[in-house]
Amino acid sequence: MLEITNLHAEIESEGREILRGLDLVVKPGEIHAIMGPNGAGKSTLSHVLAGKPGYLVTEGTATLDGVDLLGLDPAARAAAGVFLAFQYPVEIPGVGNVTFLKAALNAQRRARGEGEISTPDFMRLLRGAAGRLEISQDMLKRPVNVGFSGGEKKRNEILQMAILQPKLCILDETDSGLDIDALKVVAEGVNGLRSPDRAFVVITHYQRLLDHIVPDFVHVLAKGRIVKSGGPELALELEAKGYADFAEEAA
Amino acid sequence: MTLVPAALKRRTRAETAIDAAFAAVRADLPGAGRSEAFARFATDGLPHRRIEAYHFTDLHTLVTAAPEPARRPSPEVARATALAAGVDAFAAAGAARFVLVDGWFCPDLSDLAGLGDGVSVSSVGAGLLGGRQLAGRGLDGLGERLADGGAAADPLVALACAFYTDGVVLRVAPGTRMARPLEIRHLASGASVSAHVRHLIVVGDGGAAEVLETHASPDGVEIHAHGLTEATIGAGATLSLVDRQCEGDQAMRFSTLAVAVADDAVLDHTVVTLGARLARTQVFARLGARTQLTSRGATLVRGRAHADATLVVDHVGEDAVSRELYKSAVDDEARSVFQGRIRVDPVAQGTDGRMGAHAVLLSDRAEAMAKPELEIFADDVACAHGATVGALDDALKFYLMSRGIPAAETEKLLIRAFLGEVTDAVASEPVRAVIEADVEAWIDGRERSA
Ligand SMILES: Nc1ncnc2c1ncn2[C@@H]1O[C@H](COP(=O)(O)OP(=O)(O)O)[C@@H](O)[C@H]1O
Ligand SMILES: [Mg+2]
């Protein structure tokens, strides 16, 4: 599904290379966890895949079901099936959550040549997903993320994921800022979306999340590349030993 | 630098044309005070950038011509104009309608029925007929609002007072609420002319009035449309005023509102600026004790348009609340200007004033200037102002796009959201719908995407 080969990317304004030859293959139905020290480039990887401006890919490829992601603008990547649950979701004053969700879903459907969803069907979809994620009517009515707590923002990201039904879900530190109850709600939301033709890349700093979203593979990302891969036991090992073996060299 | 006495300065082409126009029409125009008003204008001519109030809107250079004053249109021209103008957007608001063509009242196109007992509407033109005195002809009180504050000295006010031909006189008796809103619809025949209109609105103590003004003219014609509204809102009364400016792309529009808000009264004011090559909207408001003023503006400009909103809010009574929020979306090489001054008199303890001016620049060559000011002479007040100018936020654009919304649609959502703070606050549902449709049409009219 997702194939990343020898990916190099730098911060455009500084010319500083962050991703330094990263390889990763994710197959449909799989959950991959990416762990690593702060500053390793985990968020950068997610941003480069989603098409955030400000990064320059200097080498390598990233494809989703054979489609070259790097040649597409962020909206086209989303329509192709990429979804990134952000580490720091932004607030969008003046754009209502429901309006936004419906606009996004319909834009993706149009891009894929599908018809727009009817309002009753959309409301049914929304009510179901919001209920499972314990998202109140009030949160739906408010502008996107405005005045939401950290945990509410993260749940709202998962709500968007549930509505948009992407092929590839990338979760960037969705667990940070969540208490244990909220973490369980989010994990259940994610697990509810598991399917044989959907894949997940779960970026996390802590093993805790992986008790609830059990990965098939765990990778360590350090200094801009995958330096070690294994099964769920690798996460436990990292939890016990820390990232000292992979630490960034002092600046 | 030597100072040239103003009167000796060389007249510009536009000033010369204005001088000649006044000489030509003076004898035909009834009503007192015109020569005095014209003298106030003529001394200094069109204001230039060294006049502080016109620093960002230098009429001396921006106004390069002055079309002839409009003559009263024939009934045929008036009818054809109304037909060409098409559907009246405010019809859904159930408003009575006072229609002017090129600055002249057209009774046949108007519908002034059903405003209710205690509400009288007449035309300034009718009041002027047959006499030079204003009093006793339905025009009592005209000019009173101009005695104090910045309005008296303003050159655009002086021009309106010298040349005005017509306008609305609306009087709402004390304790009376208008049964339906009054729409003042300004149309243009398509001739390149100057129109000068003056309105008088008097809301008696405890009364309530709603006035919706629309200015429209065809693209491609240079008209100069001058308007001056003098309003008095009695104690405990309410006035809601909407000024919707949809002039053509070559029009120049100059509008002034001079308003006195008596104790415990409320003024709710909305300005939407969508058209004109050059637009200047001025508000001179004088606020009594415990009054509430809300003045909100949405300015949407493109091409090479220049739109200016200038507010002077004078708190002269205790515990008044004023809220001014002006937002501009500026595209292409257009420019928006906001100048706002809240002045708090020494007696105006407890004043609560807040003024914000925000512009979003949609192109690299768009410009926005904002100058909010506070002049506070009382010590127990809460006043604040803020101004921002910037592009649409890239982080927000990316977030929306990352959910599949294409770039062009993302910009639309963000522009709408930006202006929503102004448009959402319009209380009347049908009026809000008209304004939202205006914003939508403007956004859809953007040629460039992303
Ligand atoms: N937009 C940016 N501007 C400047 N530096 C950035 C930017 N994005 C990331 N970085 C830098 O890139 C490195 C990797 O950051 P990031 O991908 O956020 O790491 P992680 O998510 O693994 O903690 C860090 O040194 C960070 O400071
Ligand atoms: Mg990160």
XYZ file of C-alpha atoms in Angstrom, chain B residues 63-285:
223
model
C -10.229 62.292 -8.012
C -9.123 63.348 -11.467
C -12.423 64.520 -12.917
C -15.812 65.697 -11.747
C -18.786 64.715 -13.880
C -21.639 67.222 -14.270
C -24.314 67.255 -11.578
C -27.154 64.946 -12.552
C -30.421 66.404 -13.780
C -33.708 64.923 -12.702
C -34.217 61.824 -14.861
C -37.269 61.614 -17.085
C -39.903 59.027 -16.063
C -38.817 56.862 -19.009
C -35.169 56.918 -17.959
C -36.143 56.211 -14.369
C -38.267 53.217 -15.378
C -35.582 51.835 -17.688
C -33.014 52.233 -14.904
C -35.144 50.327 -12.428
C -35.729 47.607 -14.988
C -32.025 47.289 -15.740
C -31.177 47.189 -12.033
C -33.214 44.016 -11.724
C -34.476 42.332 -8.624
C -34.275 44.203 -5.388
C -32.168 42.142 -3.016
C -33.866 43.542 0.054
C -37.361 42.656 -1.192
C -37.250 39.586 1.033
C -36.826 41.830 4.056
C -40.356 43.133 3.452
C -39.099 46.692 3.262
C -40.899 49.768 2.011
C -38.897 51.297 -0.812
C -37.684 54.800 -1.531
C -35.980 54.789 -4.920
C -33.630 57.453 -6.230
C -32.157 57.571 -9.713
C -29.004 59.660 -10.122
C -29.783 61.215 -6.757
C -33.414 62.141 -7.513
C -36.421 60.627 -5.798
C -38.680 58.652 -8.142
C -42.105 58.299 -6.484
C -43.415 56.045 -9.251
C -40.730 53.472 -8.506
C -41.222 53.690 -4.772
C -43.533 51.949 -2.344
C -43.912 53.776 0.915
C -47.071 52.121 2.149
C -47.501 50.273 5.394
C -44.778 51.880 7.473
C -47.292 52.355 10.258
C -48.845 55.202 12.192
C -46.419 57.767 13.459
C -43.922 57.079 10.695
C -43.571 59.689 8.000
C -41.443 59.556 4.905
C -41.084 62.442 2.511
C -38.487 63.606 0.054
C -35.931 66.313 0.617
C -36.632 67.447 -2.944
C -40.277 68.125 -2.146
C -39.241 69.988 0.992
C -36.905 72.180 -0.990
C -39.500 73.106 -3.579
C -40.763 76.596 -3.363
C -38.486 78.080 -0.797
C -35.012 78.723 0.416
C -35.854 78.247 4.067
C -35.636 74.709 5.379
C -37.850 75.159 8.420
C -41.547 74.640 7.951
C -41.116 72.566 4.807
C -40.543 69.234 6.413
C -36.818 69.764 6.598
C -36.622 71.075 10.161
C -33.469 69.882 11.776
C -31.488 69.430 8.576
C -27.949 70.552 9.275
C -28.228 70.361 13.060
C -26.059 67.277 13.278
C -23.275 69.053 11.431
C -22.808 71.770 13.996
C -20.275 69.933 16.059
C -17.552 67.369 15.689
C -15.504 66.560 12.639
C -18.436 66.603 10.228
C -18.658 70.401 10.209
C -15.171 70.787 8.809
C -15.186 67.878 6.404
C -14.867 68.776 2.715
C -17.084 65.897 1.529
C -19.824 67.036 3.907
C -19.406 70.549 2.547
C -19.810 69.294 -1.032
C -22.958 67.362 -0.161
C -24.427 70.422 1.575
C -23.653 72.616 -1.419
C -25.019 70.359 -4.162
C -27.734 68.125 -2.622
C -30.840 67.689 -4.691
C -32.913 65.128 -2.874
C -33.034 62.403 -0.289
C -35.244 60.859 2.367
C -36.774 62.504 5.364
C -37.790 59.800 7.779
C -39.458 60.712 11.037
C -40.529 58.154 13.572
C -42.716 59.510 16.336
C -41.784 58.926 19.977
C -42.635 55.452 21.164
C -43.320 54.259 17.638
C -41.833 51.224 15.999
C -41.758 51.083 12.196
C -44.064 48.381 10.900
C -41.579 47.463 8.168
C -38.030 48.537 7.346
C -37.434 51.346 4.876
C -35.132 50.592 2.008
C -33.420 53.492 0.304
C -32.404 52.262 -3.101
C -29.961 54.349 -5.084
C -29.801 53.549 -8.777
C -27.796 55.094 -11.589
C -29.059 55.692 -15.108
C -25.665 54.927 -16.599
C -24.854 58.531 -17.460
C -21.541 59.778 -16.129
C -22.853 62.279 -13.583
C -22.365 63.468 -10.039
C -25.244 62.827 -7.654
C -25.672 64.482 -4.270
C -28.120 63.162 -1.758
C -28.888 64.174 1.769
C -31.053 62.188 4.188
C -32.576 63.175 7.483
C -33.601 60.519 9.971
C -35.247 61.463 13.243
C -36.280 58.714 15.628
C -38.309 60.062 18.513
C -37.714 59.047 22.132
C -38.346 55.354 22.619
C -38.980 54.778 18.902
C -37.461 52.141 16.668
C -36.413 52.447 13.033
C -34.738 50.207 10.491
C -33.215 51.606 7.307
C -31.571 49.564 4.570
C -29.632 51.516 1.995
C -28.357 50.030 -1.254
C -26.161 51.846 -3.749
C -25.905 50.345 -7.200
C -24.558 51.547 -10.527
C -23.397 49.855 -13.721
C -19.769 48.894 -14.285
C -17.675 51.012 -16.600
C -19.256 54.389 -15.829
C -17.589 57.039 -13.734
C -20.260 58.429 -11.481
C -19.538 60.434 -8.377
C -22.125 59.583 -5.757
C -22.196 61.774 -2.683
C -24.366 60.965 0.291
C -24.863 62.594 3.646
C -27.154 61.121 6.271
C -27.964 63.115 9.368
C -29.619 61.070 12.058
C -30.929 61.844 15.510
C -31.825 58.944 17.728
C -33.978 60.042 20.657
C -33.623 58.903 24.247
C -34.100 55.168 24.560
C -34.730 54.825 20.832
C -33.180 52.343 18.410
C -31.924 52.806 14.876
C -30.659 50.000 12.722
C -28.857 51.187 9.601
C -27.455 49.025 6.850
C -25.408 50.595 4.099
C -24.795 48.230 1.205
C -22.511 49.634 -1.418
C -22.535 47.722 -4.716
C -21.423 50.497 -7.047
C -19.939 49.765 -10.450
C -16.215 49.352 -10.900
C -15.594 52.919 -12.083
C -17.813 54.673 -9.562
C -16.654 56.971 -6.821
C -18.784 56.912 -3.720
C -18.545 59.232 -0.739
C -20.900 58.565 2.159
C -21.090 60.311 5.481
C -23.229 59.456 8.463
C -23.469 62.119 11.142
C -25.453 60.767 14.040
C -26.347 61.821 17.550
C -27.378 59.048 19.882
C -29.311 60.375 22.875
C -29.140 58.825 26.331
C -30.037 55.138 26.516
C -30.434 54.872 22.749
C -29.023 52.203 20.457
C -27.447 52.463 17.022
C -26.721 49.299 15.101
C -24.787 50.130 11.954
C -23.549 47.826 9.204
C -21.548 48.849 6.151
C -20.808 46.477 3.324
C -18.459 47.797 0.657
C -18.375 45.706 -2.479
C -17.852 48.061 -5.358
C -16.602 51.418 -6.583
C -13.146 52.354 -7.744
C -12.944 54.809 -4.885
C -15.121 54.622 -1.813
C -15.022 56.580 1.380
C -17.471 55.946 4.200
C -17.388 58.338 7.107
C -19.160 58.023 10.423
C -19.307 60.822 12.950
C -21.153 59.532 15.988
